[in-house]
């Protein structure tokens, strides 16, 4: 399979927080891959801007180290790393003061796309937007990329939207949710809207329910302080799981263009029912073998009531989905790392094969990580003699296999999204009203458990989460699909 790389226009890309964890692990190695793929024009320039006192030379050495680390040394074999590093500059900057801003402004070239990636804590987003404007860098060709978390609740998200809107038009603001940059997520849209096969069945008449699982094996790690103020609901459900739900539930947009897609997603969020308290299960992981600390230890608060796991049931109240539950779950320190959406179709209305053939239903599984791909579970006759026995088998569309051993890996979510920013395509970014609508749904749920003083249920590290999450399904005569790597 031949990958087609469409070169982008020359650009200036400023990475605020260019020495931070996200920049070093994802953004810069991703840019390097785009460079290797031939997508970065000769004149493109990347400027790291952060607090540390570094020269551009120091910065290039730092980036070289990160790129080598992430790519396991492979990056340098063909000698292209130097070419990439030659495009890098560094400016020491104080987001809250005046240091460095004139130097940065002097590096910007007129008539060129300029993107400012805010890879810093959210407390600095407003300061950065204000200073970019103040120092004359907010040209028509300027755009800003804003990392999560986008607000802590509806009020703070509104405030942040208003702050950014004071300096940039909505068309210049790219709120990133890297889940939307995943190959499979875009394939979900291709499968739904590019085929006749699924769309007629994509409704409550044929779909029994939807399961969305984002399971992690890691704990809160070094992010404990932040995480304990957020929890799984704010950190994962309000953004990533909500976006996935939208893509599954939305109506076909008239066009694959940013506003058409985002209008449809917004309608889904606004159609979400409030969640009943008995349809939510919250959990906190326990320590494992004395090796890994439990959640409360990890966040250094023996009385913390923040959830590291959440499972909930909700409904999209519209014609298409009336009566079809959406079950969402996400958690840390679970049995496997796995992000998957399962569209569970209904059983055939009548079995011509009799009781003994059992009950069989089709399942469309969309795997986001690991092993991105899509599987359709279909029922066939078990091969061989012995009568008509039915068995479920997967029709597998694993992309790695389709691409073949010599095929190129699809771009990582971050690299794809950054190139979309440069191209000026906002389709895979969240609009301000979407983010606010998601908080408007989330806030009362959180307020509810806070007012009831609910304490999350403990669960074993390495498990599938608290037993109550299984009961949530069992009460509806359903079961979660296994969490498999
Ligand atoms: P980090 O703490 O590793 O890096 C912070 C960066 O900001 C550093 O480069 C630092 O020099 C710079 N900085 C801090 N204060 C500054 C100031 N006053 N002036 C100028 N620069 C300043 O953080 P990170 O993990 O890279 O995260 C960055 C952002 O990305 C955060 O909003 C975070 O929530 C988000 N994010 C991170 C990850 C991740 O995997 N690390 C994932 C998703 C979202």
Coordinates of C-alpha atoms and ligand atoms in Angstrom, one line a residue:
X1 CA 0.0 0.0 0.0
X2 CA 1.5 3.3 -1.0
X3 CA 1.1 6.1 1.5
X4 CA 0.4 9.5 0.0
X5 CA 2.0 12.4 1.7
X6 CA 0.6 15.8 0.9
X7 CA 3.2 18.5 1.6
X8 CA 2.0 21.4 3.6
X9 CA 2.7 25.1 3.2
X10 CA 5.9 26.5 4.9
X11 CA 5.2 27.4 8.5
X12 CA 6.5 28.7 11.7
X13 CA 5.5 26.5 14.6
X14 CA 6.1 27.7 18.2
X15 CA 5.9 25.1 20.9
X16 CA 5.4 26.8 24.2
X17 CA 6.5 24.2 26.8
X18 CA 9.0 22.9 24.2
X19 CA 11.1 21.3 26.9
X20 CA 8.2 19.6 28.6
X21 CA 7.2 16.0 28.8
X22 CA 4.5 16.1 26.1
X23 CA 6.7 18.1 23.6
X24 CA 9.6 15.6 24.1
X25 CA 7.6 12.4 24.0
X26 CA 4.9 13.2 21.4
X27 CA 5.1 16.5 19.6
X28 CA 8.7 16.7 18.5
X29 CA 9.2 13.0 17.7
X30 CA 5.9 13.3 15.7
X31 CA 7.2 16.2 13.8
X32 CA 10.4 14.4 13.1
X33 CA 8.3 11.5 11.6
X34 CA 6.5 14.0 9.3
X35 CA 9.8 15.4 8.3
X36 CA 11.1 11.9 7.4
X37 CA 7.9 11.2 5.5
X38 CA 8.7 14.3 3.3
X39 CA 5.8 16.3 4.5
X40 CA 7.7 19.2 6.0
X41 CA 8.8 21.9 3.5
X42 CA 12.3 23.2 3.3
X43 CA 11.3 26.5 4.8
X44 CA 9.4 25.1 7.8
X45 CA 10.7 26.2 11.2
X46 CA 10.0 24.9 14.7
X47 CA 10.7 27.1 17.7
X48 CA 10.8 25.7 21.2
X49 CA 9.8 28.3 23.8
X50 CA 10.1 27.5 27.5
X51 CA 11.4 28.7 30.8
X52 CA 14.8 27.0 30.8
X53 CA 17.9 28.9 29.8
X54 CA 19.0 27.0 26.8
X55 CA 20.7 28.0 23.6
X56 CA 19.3 26.8 20.3
X57 CA 22.3 24.4 20.1
X58 CA 21.4 23.0 23.6
X59 CA 17.8 22.6 22.5
X60 CA 18.7 20.7 19.4
X61 CA 20.7 18.3 21.5
X62 CA 17.8 17.9 23.8
X63 CA 15.4 17.2 21.0
X64 CA 17.9 14.8 19.3
X65 CA 18.0 12.8 22.5
X66 CA 14.2 12.7 22.8
X67 CA 13.7 11.7 19.2
X68 CA 16.3 8.9 19.5
X69 CA 14.7 7.7 22.7
X70 CA 11.2 7.6 21.3
X71 CA 12.3 6.0 18.0
X72 CA 14.7 3.5 19.6
X73 CA 17.7 4.9 17.8
X74 CA 16.3 4.1 14.3
X75 CA 15.7 7.7 13.5
X76 CA 19.3 8.6 12.8
X77 CA 20.3 5.7 10.6
X78 CA 19.5 7.5 7.4
X79 CA 21.2 10.7 8.6
X80 CA 18.1 12.8 8.4
X81 CA 18.0 13.8 12.0
X82 CA 20.4 16.6 11.3
X83 CA 18.2 18.0 8.6
X84 CA 15.3 18.1 11.0
X85 CA 17.4 19.7 13.8
X86 CA 18.5 22.4 11.4
X87 CA 14.9 23.6 11.4
X88 CA 14.8 24.1 15.2
X89 CA 15.3 27.2 17.2
X90 CA 14.9 28.0 20.9
X91 CA 13.7 31.1 22.8
X92 CA 13.7 31.4 26.5
X93 CA 10.4 32.8 27.4
X94 CA 8.4 33.8 30.5
X95 CA 4.7 33.2 29.8
X96 CA 3.7 35.6 32.6
X97 CA 6.3 38.3 32.1
X98 CA 7.9 40.1 29.2
X99 CA 11.2 38.1 28.8
X100 CA 11.7 36.6 25.4
X101 CA 8.7 37.9 23.6
X102 CA 10.4 40.4 21.4
X103 CA 13.0 37.7 20.4
X104 CA 10.2 35.4 19.5
X105 CA 8.3 38.0 17.5
X106 CA 11.5 38.8 15.6
X107 CA 11.7 35.1 14.5
X108 CA 8.2 35.1 13.0
X109 CA 8.1 35.5 9.2
X110 CA 5.4 37.5 7.6
X111 CA 3.0 35.9 5.1
X112 CA 3.5 32.5 6.6
X113 CA 1.3 30.2 8.5
X114 CA 2.2 30.4 12.1
X115 CA 1.0 28.0 14.8
X116 CA 1.4 28.3 18.5
X117 CA 1.2 25.1 20.4
X118 CA 0.3 25.6 24.1
X119 CA 2.0 22.6 25.6
X120 CA 2.0 24.2 29.1
X121 CA -0.2 24.0 32.1
X122 CA -3.7 25.4 31.5
X123 CA -3.1 28.2 33.9
X124 CA -0.9 29.8 31.3
X125 CA -3.2 29.6 28.3
X126 CA -4.7 33.1 28.8
X127 CA -1.2 34.7 29.4
X128 CA 0.1 33.2 26.2
X129 CA -2.8 34.2 24.1
X130 CA -2.6 37.8 25.5
X131 CA 1.1 38.1 24.8
X132 CA 1.0 36.7 21.3
X133 CA -1.5 39.3 20.6
X134 CA 0.3 42.1 22.4
X135 CA 3.5 41.4 20.5
X136 CA 1.8 41.5 17.1
X137 CA 2.0 37.8 16.3
X138 CA -1.7 37.2 16.1
X139 CA -1.9 37.7 12.3
X140 CA -4.7 36.3 10.2
X141 CA -2.5 33.3 9.4
X142 CA -1.9 32.6 13.1
X143 CA -3.5 29.7 15.0
X144 CA -3.3 28.4 18.5
X145 CA -3.3 24.7 19.6
X146 CA -4.7 24.2 23.1
X147 CA -4.0 21.1 25.1
X148 CA -6.3 19.4 27.6
X149 CA -7.6 20.0 30.2
X150 CA -9.9 22.6 28.7
X151 CA -11.4 23.9 31.9
X152 CA -12.3 22.1 35.1
X153 CA -16.0 22.7 34.9
X154 CA -18.5 24.7 32.7
X155 CA -17.7 28.0 34.4
X156 CA -13.9 27.7 33.9
X157 CA -14.3 26.4 30.3
X158 CA -16.5 29.4 29.5
X159 CA -14.0 31.7 31.1
X160 CA -11.2 30.2 29.1
X161 CA -13.2 30.3 25.8
X162 CA -13.9 34.0 26.5
X163 CA -10.2 34.7 27.2
X164 CA -9.0 33.0 24.0
X165 CA -11.9 34.7 22.0
X166 CA -10.6 38.1 23.1
X167 CA -7.4 37.5 21.0
X168 CA -8.4 34.9 18.4
X169 CA -11.3 34.0 16.3
X170 CA -12.9 30.5 16.8
X171 CA -11.5 29.5 13.4
X172 CA -8.0 30.1 14.8
X173 CA -8.4 28.0 18.0
X174 CA -7.5 24.3 17.8
X175 CA -8.6 22.4 21.0
X176 CA -6.8 19.2 20.7
X177 CA -8.2 15.8 21.7
X178 CA -5.6 13.3 20.5
X179 CA -8.1 10.5 20.4
X180 CA -9.6 12.2 17.3
X181 CA -6.3 12.0 15.5
X182 CA -6.2 8.2 15.7
X183 CA -6.4 6.4 12.4
X184 CA -9.3 4.1 13.6
X185 CA -11.4 7.0 14.8
X186 CA -11.3 8.5 11.3
X187 CA -11.9 5.0 9.9
X188 CA -15.0 4.9 12.0
X189 CA -16.4 7.8 10.0
X190 CA -15.3 6.2 6.8
X191 CA -17.0 2.9 7.8
X192 CA -20.2 4.6 8.8
X193 CA -20.5 7.2 6.1
X194 CA -18.6 5.6 3.2
X195 CA -20.5 2.3 3.1
X196 CA -24.1 1.3 2.6
X197 CA -23.6 -1.7 4.8
X198 CA -23.8 -0.3 8.3
X199 CA -25.7 3.0 8.2
X200 CA -29.2 1.4 7.7
X201 CA -28.5 -0.8 10.8
X202 CA -27.0 2.0 12.9
X203 CA -30.0 2.7 15.2
X204 CA -31.9 1.4 18.1
X205 CA -33.9 -1.0 16.0
X206 CA -30.8 -3.1 15.3
X207 CA -28.2 -2.0 17.9
X208 CA -28.8 -3.4 21.3
X209 CA -26.2 -1.2 23.1
X210 CA -22.8 0.4 22.8
X211 CA -19.8 -0.2 25.0
X212 CA -16.9 2.3 25.1
X213 CA -13.9 1.2 27.2
X214 CA -10.7 3.0 27.7
X215 CA -8.6 0.9 30.0
X216 CA -5.1 1.8 31.2
X217 CA -2.5 -0.4 33.1
X218 CA -0.6 2.6 34.4
X219 CA -1.5 4.4 37.6
X220 CA -1.5 8.2 38.2
X221 CA 2.3 8.1 38.2
X222 CA 3.9 11.6 38.5
X223 CA 0.6 13.3 37.7
X224 CA -1.0 12.5 41.1
X225 CA -1.3 16.1 42.3
X226 CA -3.2 17.2 39.1
X227 CA -5.1 13.9 38.8
X228 CA -6.6 14.1 42.3
X229 CA -8.2 17.4 41.5
X230 CA -9.7 15.9 38.3
X231 CA -10.5 12.2 38.5
X232 CA -11.5 9.9 35.7
X233 CA -14.7 11.8 34.9
X234 CA -12.9 15.0 34.1
X235 CA -9.7 13.6 32.8
X236 CA -11.2 11.0 30.4
X237 CA -15.0 10.9 30.2
X238 CA -15.7 14.6 29.6
X239 CA -13.3 14.7 26.6
X240 CA -12.0 11.4 25.2
X241 CA -15.0 9.1 25.8
X242 CA -17.5 11.9 25.0
X243 CA -15.8 12.4 21.6
X244 CA -15.9 8.8 20.8
X245 CA -19.6 8.6 21.8
X246 CA -20.3 11.5 19.5
X247 CA -18.7 9.9 16.5
X248 CA -20.7 6.7 17.1
X249 CA -24.0 8.5 17.7
X250 CA -24.0 11.5 15.4
X251 CA -26.1 11.9 12.3
X252 CA -24.3 11.9 9.0
X253 CA -23.0 15.4 8.4
X254 CA -23.9 17.0 5.1
X255 CA -20.2 17.3 4.3
X256 CA -16.9 16.2 5.9
X257 CA -16.1 19.7 6.9
X258 CA -15.3 21.2 10.3
X259 CA -18.5 22.9 11.1
X260 CA -20.8 20.2 9.6
X261 CA -19.1 17.5 11.6
X262 CA -19.0 19.5 14.8
X263 CA -22.6 20.7 14.5
X264 CA -23.6 17.0 14.5
X265 CA -21.4 16.1 17.5
X266 CA -22.8 19.0 19.4
X267 CA -26.4 17.8 18.9
X268 CA -25.4 14.4 20.4
X269 CA -23.9 16.0 23.5
X270 CA -27.0 18.1 23.9
X271 CA -29.2 15.0 23.6
X272 CA -27.5 13.1 26.3
X273 CA -29.7 12.3 29.3
X274 CA -28.6 13.2 32.8
X275 CA -27.1 10.1 34.4
X276 CA -29.0 8.5 37.3
X277 CA -26.9 8.1 40.4
X278 CA -27.4 4.3 40.4
X279 CA -26.1 4.2 36.8
X280 CA -22.6 5.3 37.9
X281 CA -19.9 3.2 39.5
X282 CA -16.7 4.9 40.7
X283 CA -13.6 3.1 41.9
X284 CA -10.1 3.6 43.3
X285 CA -7.3 1.1 42.7
X286 CA -5.6 -0.7 45.6
X287 CA -1.9 -1.3 46.0
X288 CA -0.4 -4.3 44.1
X289 CA 2.0 -6.8 45.7
X290 CA 3.7 -4.1 47.7
X291 CA 5.2 -3.1 44.4
X292 CA 2.8 -0.4 43.1
X293 CA 1.2 2.0 45.5
X294 CA -2.6 2.3 45.7
X295 CA -4.4 5.3 44.5
X296 CA -4.6 7.2 47.8
X297 CA -0.9 6.6 48.5
X298 CA 0.0 7.7 45.0
X299 CA -1.8 11.0 45.4
X300 CA -0.6 11.4 49.0
X301 CA -4.1 11.7 50.4
X302 CA -5.3 8.8 52.6
X303 CA -8.9 10.2 52.4
X304 CA -9.1 11.1 48.7
X305 CA -12.5 10.6 47.2
X306 CA -11.4 11.1 43.6
X307 CA -12.1 8.2 41.2
X308 CA -9.5 6.5 39.2
X309 CA -12.2 4.4 37.6
X310 CA -15.7 5.2 36.3
X311 CA -18.4 3.2 34.6
X312 CA -21.7 4.7 33.7
X313 CA -24.8 4.2 31.6
X314 CA -26.4 7.0 29.6
X315 CA -28.8 7.5 26.7
X316 CA -28.9 9.7 23.7
X317 CA -32.5 11.0 23.6
X318 CA -33.3 11.3 19.9
X319 CA -35.1 9.3 17.3
X320 CA -32.1 7.2 16.2
X321 CA -31.0 6.0 19.7
X322 CA -34.2 6.1 21.8
X323 CA -33.9 3.1 24.2
X324 CA -30.3 2.1 23.3
X325 CA -28.0 2.4 26.3
X326 CA -24.4 3.7 25.9
X327 CA -22.1 2.1 28.6
X328 CA -18.9 4.0 29.2
X329 CA -16.0 2.9 31.4
X330 CA -12.4 4.0 31.9
X331 CA -9.9 3.4 34.6
X332 CA -6.3 3.1 35.7
X333 CA -4.3 0.1 36.8
X334 CA -6.7 -2.3 35.0
X335 CA -5.8 -5.7 33.6
X336 CA -4.8 -4.5 30.1
X337 CA -4.3 -1.4 28.1
X338 CA -7.1 -1.3 25.7
X339 CA -9.3 1.3 24.1
X340 CA -12.2 -0.1 22.2
X341 CA -15.7 0.7 21.1
X342 CA -18.1 -2.2 20.7
X343 CA -21.3 -1.8 18.8
X344 CA -23.4 -4.7 20.0
X345 CA -26.1 -5.6 17.5
X346 CA -29.3 -7.3 18.5
X347 CA -29.9 -11.1 18.2
X348 CA -31.6 -12.3 15.1
X349 CA -35.3 -12.1 15.8
X350 CA -35.9 -15.8 15.3
X351 CA -33.4 -18.7 15.2
X352 CA -34.2 -21.2 12.5
X353 CA -31.5 -23.5 14.0
X354 CA -33.3 -24.1 17.2
X355 CA -32.4 -23.5 20.9
X356 CA -29.2 -25.6 20.9
X357 CA -27.6 -23.3 18.3
X358 CA -27.5 -20.7 21.1
X359 CA -27.8 -16.9 20.8
X360 CA -25.5 -15.1 18.5
X361 CA -25.2 -11.4 17.7
X362 CA -22.9 -9.4 15.6
X363 CA -20.4 -7.1 17.2
X364 CA -18.5 -4.4 15.5
X365 CA -15.3 -3.7 17.5
X366 CA -13.3 -0.5 16.8
X367 CA -9.9 -0.8 18.5
X368 CA -8.1 2.4 19.1
X369 CA -5.1 1.0 21.0
X370 CA -3.2 -1.1 20.9
X371 CA -3.4 -2.7 17.4
X372 CA -5.7 -0.1 15.9
X373 CA -8.2 -1.9 13.7
X374 CA -11.8 -2.9 13.2
X375 CA -13.3 -6.3 13.7
X376 CA -16.8 -7.5 12.8
X377 CA -17.9 -10.6 14.7
X378 CA -20.1 -12.7 12.4
X379 CA -21.9 -16.0 13.0
X380 CA -21.0 -18.9 10.7
X381 CA -21.4 -22.7 10.7
X382 CA -18.7 -24.4 12.7
X383 CA -16.7 -26.3 10.0
X384 CA -16.8 -30.1 9.8
X385 CA -19.4 -32.8 10.4
X386 CA -21.7 -33.0 13.3
X387 CA -24.7 -31.0 12.2
X388 CA -25.5 -27.3 12.2
X389 CA -23.4 -25.8 15.0
X390 CA -22.9 -22.1 15.0
X391 CA -19.8 -20.2 16.0
X392 CA -18.8 -16.6 16.1
X393 CA -15.7 -15.6 14.2
X394 CA -14.1 -12.2 13.6
X395 CA -13.7 -10.6 10.2
X396 CA -10.5 -8.8 11.0
X397 CA -9.5 -5.5 9.5
X398 CA -6.2 -5.0 11.4
X399 CA -4.4 -2.1 9.7
X400 CA -0.9 -3.4 10.4
X401 CA -1.7 -6.5 8.5
X402 CA -3.4 -4.7 5.6
X403 CA -0.4 -2.5 5.2
X404 CA 1.9 -5.5 5.2
X405 CA 5.3 -5.9 6.7
X406 CA 6.8 -3.2 4.4
X407 CA 4.0 -0.8 4.8
X408 CA 4.4 2.5 6.4
X409 CA 2.9 3.0 9.9
X410 CA 0.0 5.3 9.9
X411 CA 0.9 8.7 11.4
X412 CA 0.6 8.9 15.1
X413 CA -2.4 11.0 16.4
X414 CA -0.3 14.0 17.3
X415 CA 1.6 14.3 14.0
X416 CA -1.6 14.0 12.0
X417 CA -3.3 16.7 14.1
X418 CA -0.4 19.1 14.0
X419 CA -0.4 18.8 10.2
X420 CA -4.1 19.5 10.2
X421 CA -3.4 22.7 12.2
X422 CA -0.9 23.8 9.6
X423 CA -3.4 23.0 6.8
X424 CA -6.1 24.9 8.7
X425 CA -8.4 22.0 9.0
X426 CA -10.4 22.0 12.2
X427 CA -12.5 18.9 11.6
X428 CA -10.7 16.8 14.2
X429 CA -10.6 19.5 16.9
X430 CA -13.2 20.5 19.4
X431 CA -15.2 23.6 19.0
X432 CA -15.8 25.9 22.1
X433 CA -19.5 25.1 22.3
X434 CA -18.9 21.4 22.2
X435 CA -16.5 21.6 25.1
X436 CA -19.0 23.7 27.1
X437 CA -21.9 21.3 26.3
X438 CA -19.8 18.4 27.5
X439 CA -19.1 20.2 30.8
X440 CA -22.8 21.1 31.1
X441 CA -23.5 17.3 31.0
X442 CA -20.6 16.4 33.3
X443 CA -21.0 19.1 36.0
X444 CA -24.3 17.9 37.6
X445 CA -23.0 14.3 37.7
X446 CA -20.0 15.4 39.7
X447 CA -22.0 17.7 41.8
X448 CA -24.4 14.8 42.6
X449 CA -21.8 12.5 44.0
X450 CA -20.1 15.3 45.8
X451 CA -23.4 16.3 47.6
X452 CA -24.1 12.7 48.5
X453 CA -20.6 12.4 49.9
X454 CA -19.9 9.2 47.8
X455 CA -16.7 7.4 48.3
X456 CA -15.3 5.4 45.3
X457 CA -15.3 1.6 45.6
X458 CA -11.8 0.0 46.0
X459 CA -10.7 -2.4 43.3
X460 CA -7.7 -4.6 42.8
X461 CA -4.9 -3.4 40.5
X462 CA -4.7 -5.6 37.5
X463 CA -8.5 -6.4 37.6
X464 CA -11.3 -5.2 35.4
X465 CA -12.5 -2.6 38.0
X466 CA -15.0 -2.8 40.8
X467 CA -17.5 -5.6 40.8
X468 CA -20.4 -3.1 40.9
X469 CA -19.5 -2.2 37.3
X470 CA -20.4 -5.8 36.3
X471 CA -23.7 -5.5 38.3
X472 CA -24.5 -2.3 36.3
X473 CA -24.6 -4.5 33.2
X474 CA -26.0 -7.6 34.8
X475 CA -29.1 -5.7 36.0
X476 CA -29.8 -5.0 32.3
X477 CA -29.1 -8.7 31.4
X478 CA -25.9 -7.7 29.6
X479 CA -22.2 -8.1 30.2
X480 CA -19.0 -6.1 29.5
X481 CA -16.8 -7.5 26.8
X482 CA -13.4 -8.6 28.2
X483 CA -10.6 -6.1 28.5
X484 CA -7.9 -7.6 26.3
X485 CA -4.6 -6.2 25.1
Ligands
LIG1 P1 5.7 19.7 31.8 O1 5.5 20.1 33.2 O2 6.5 18.5 31.5 O3 6.2 20.9 30.9 C1 5.8 22.2 31.1 C2 6.5 23.1 30.1 O4 6.0 24.4 30.3 C3 8.0 23.2 30.3 O5 8.6 23.3 29.0 C4 8.2 24.5 31.0 O6 9.5 25.2 30.7 C5 7.1 25.4 30.4 N1 6.7 26.4 31.4 C6 6.2 26.3 32.6 N2 5.9 27.5 33.1 C7 6.3 28.4 32.2 C8 6.3 29.8 32.2 N3 5.9 30.6 33.2 N4 6.8 30.4 31.1 C9 7.2 29.7 30.0 N5 7.2 28.4 30.0 C10 6.8 27.7 31.1 O7 4.2 19.5 31.2 P2 3.6 18.5 30.1 O8 3.4 17.1 30.7 O9 4.5 18.5 28.9 O10 2.2 19.0 29.8 C11 2.0 20.2 29.0 C12 0.5 20.4 28.8 O11 0.0 19.3 28.0 C13 -0.4 20.4 30.0 O12 -1.5 21.3 29.8 C14 -0.9 19.0 30.2 O13 -2.1 18.9 30.9 C15 -1.0 18.6 28.7 N6 -1.0 17.2 28.4 C16 0.1 16.5 28.7 C17 0.2 15.2 28.4 C18 1.4 14.3 28.7 O14 1.4 13.1 28.3 N7 2.5 14.9 29.2 C19 -0.9 14.5 27.9 C20 -2.1 15.3 27.6 C21 -2.1 16.6 27.9

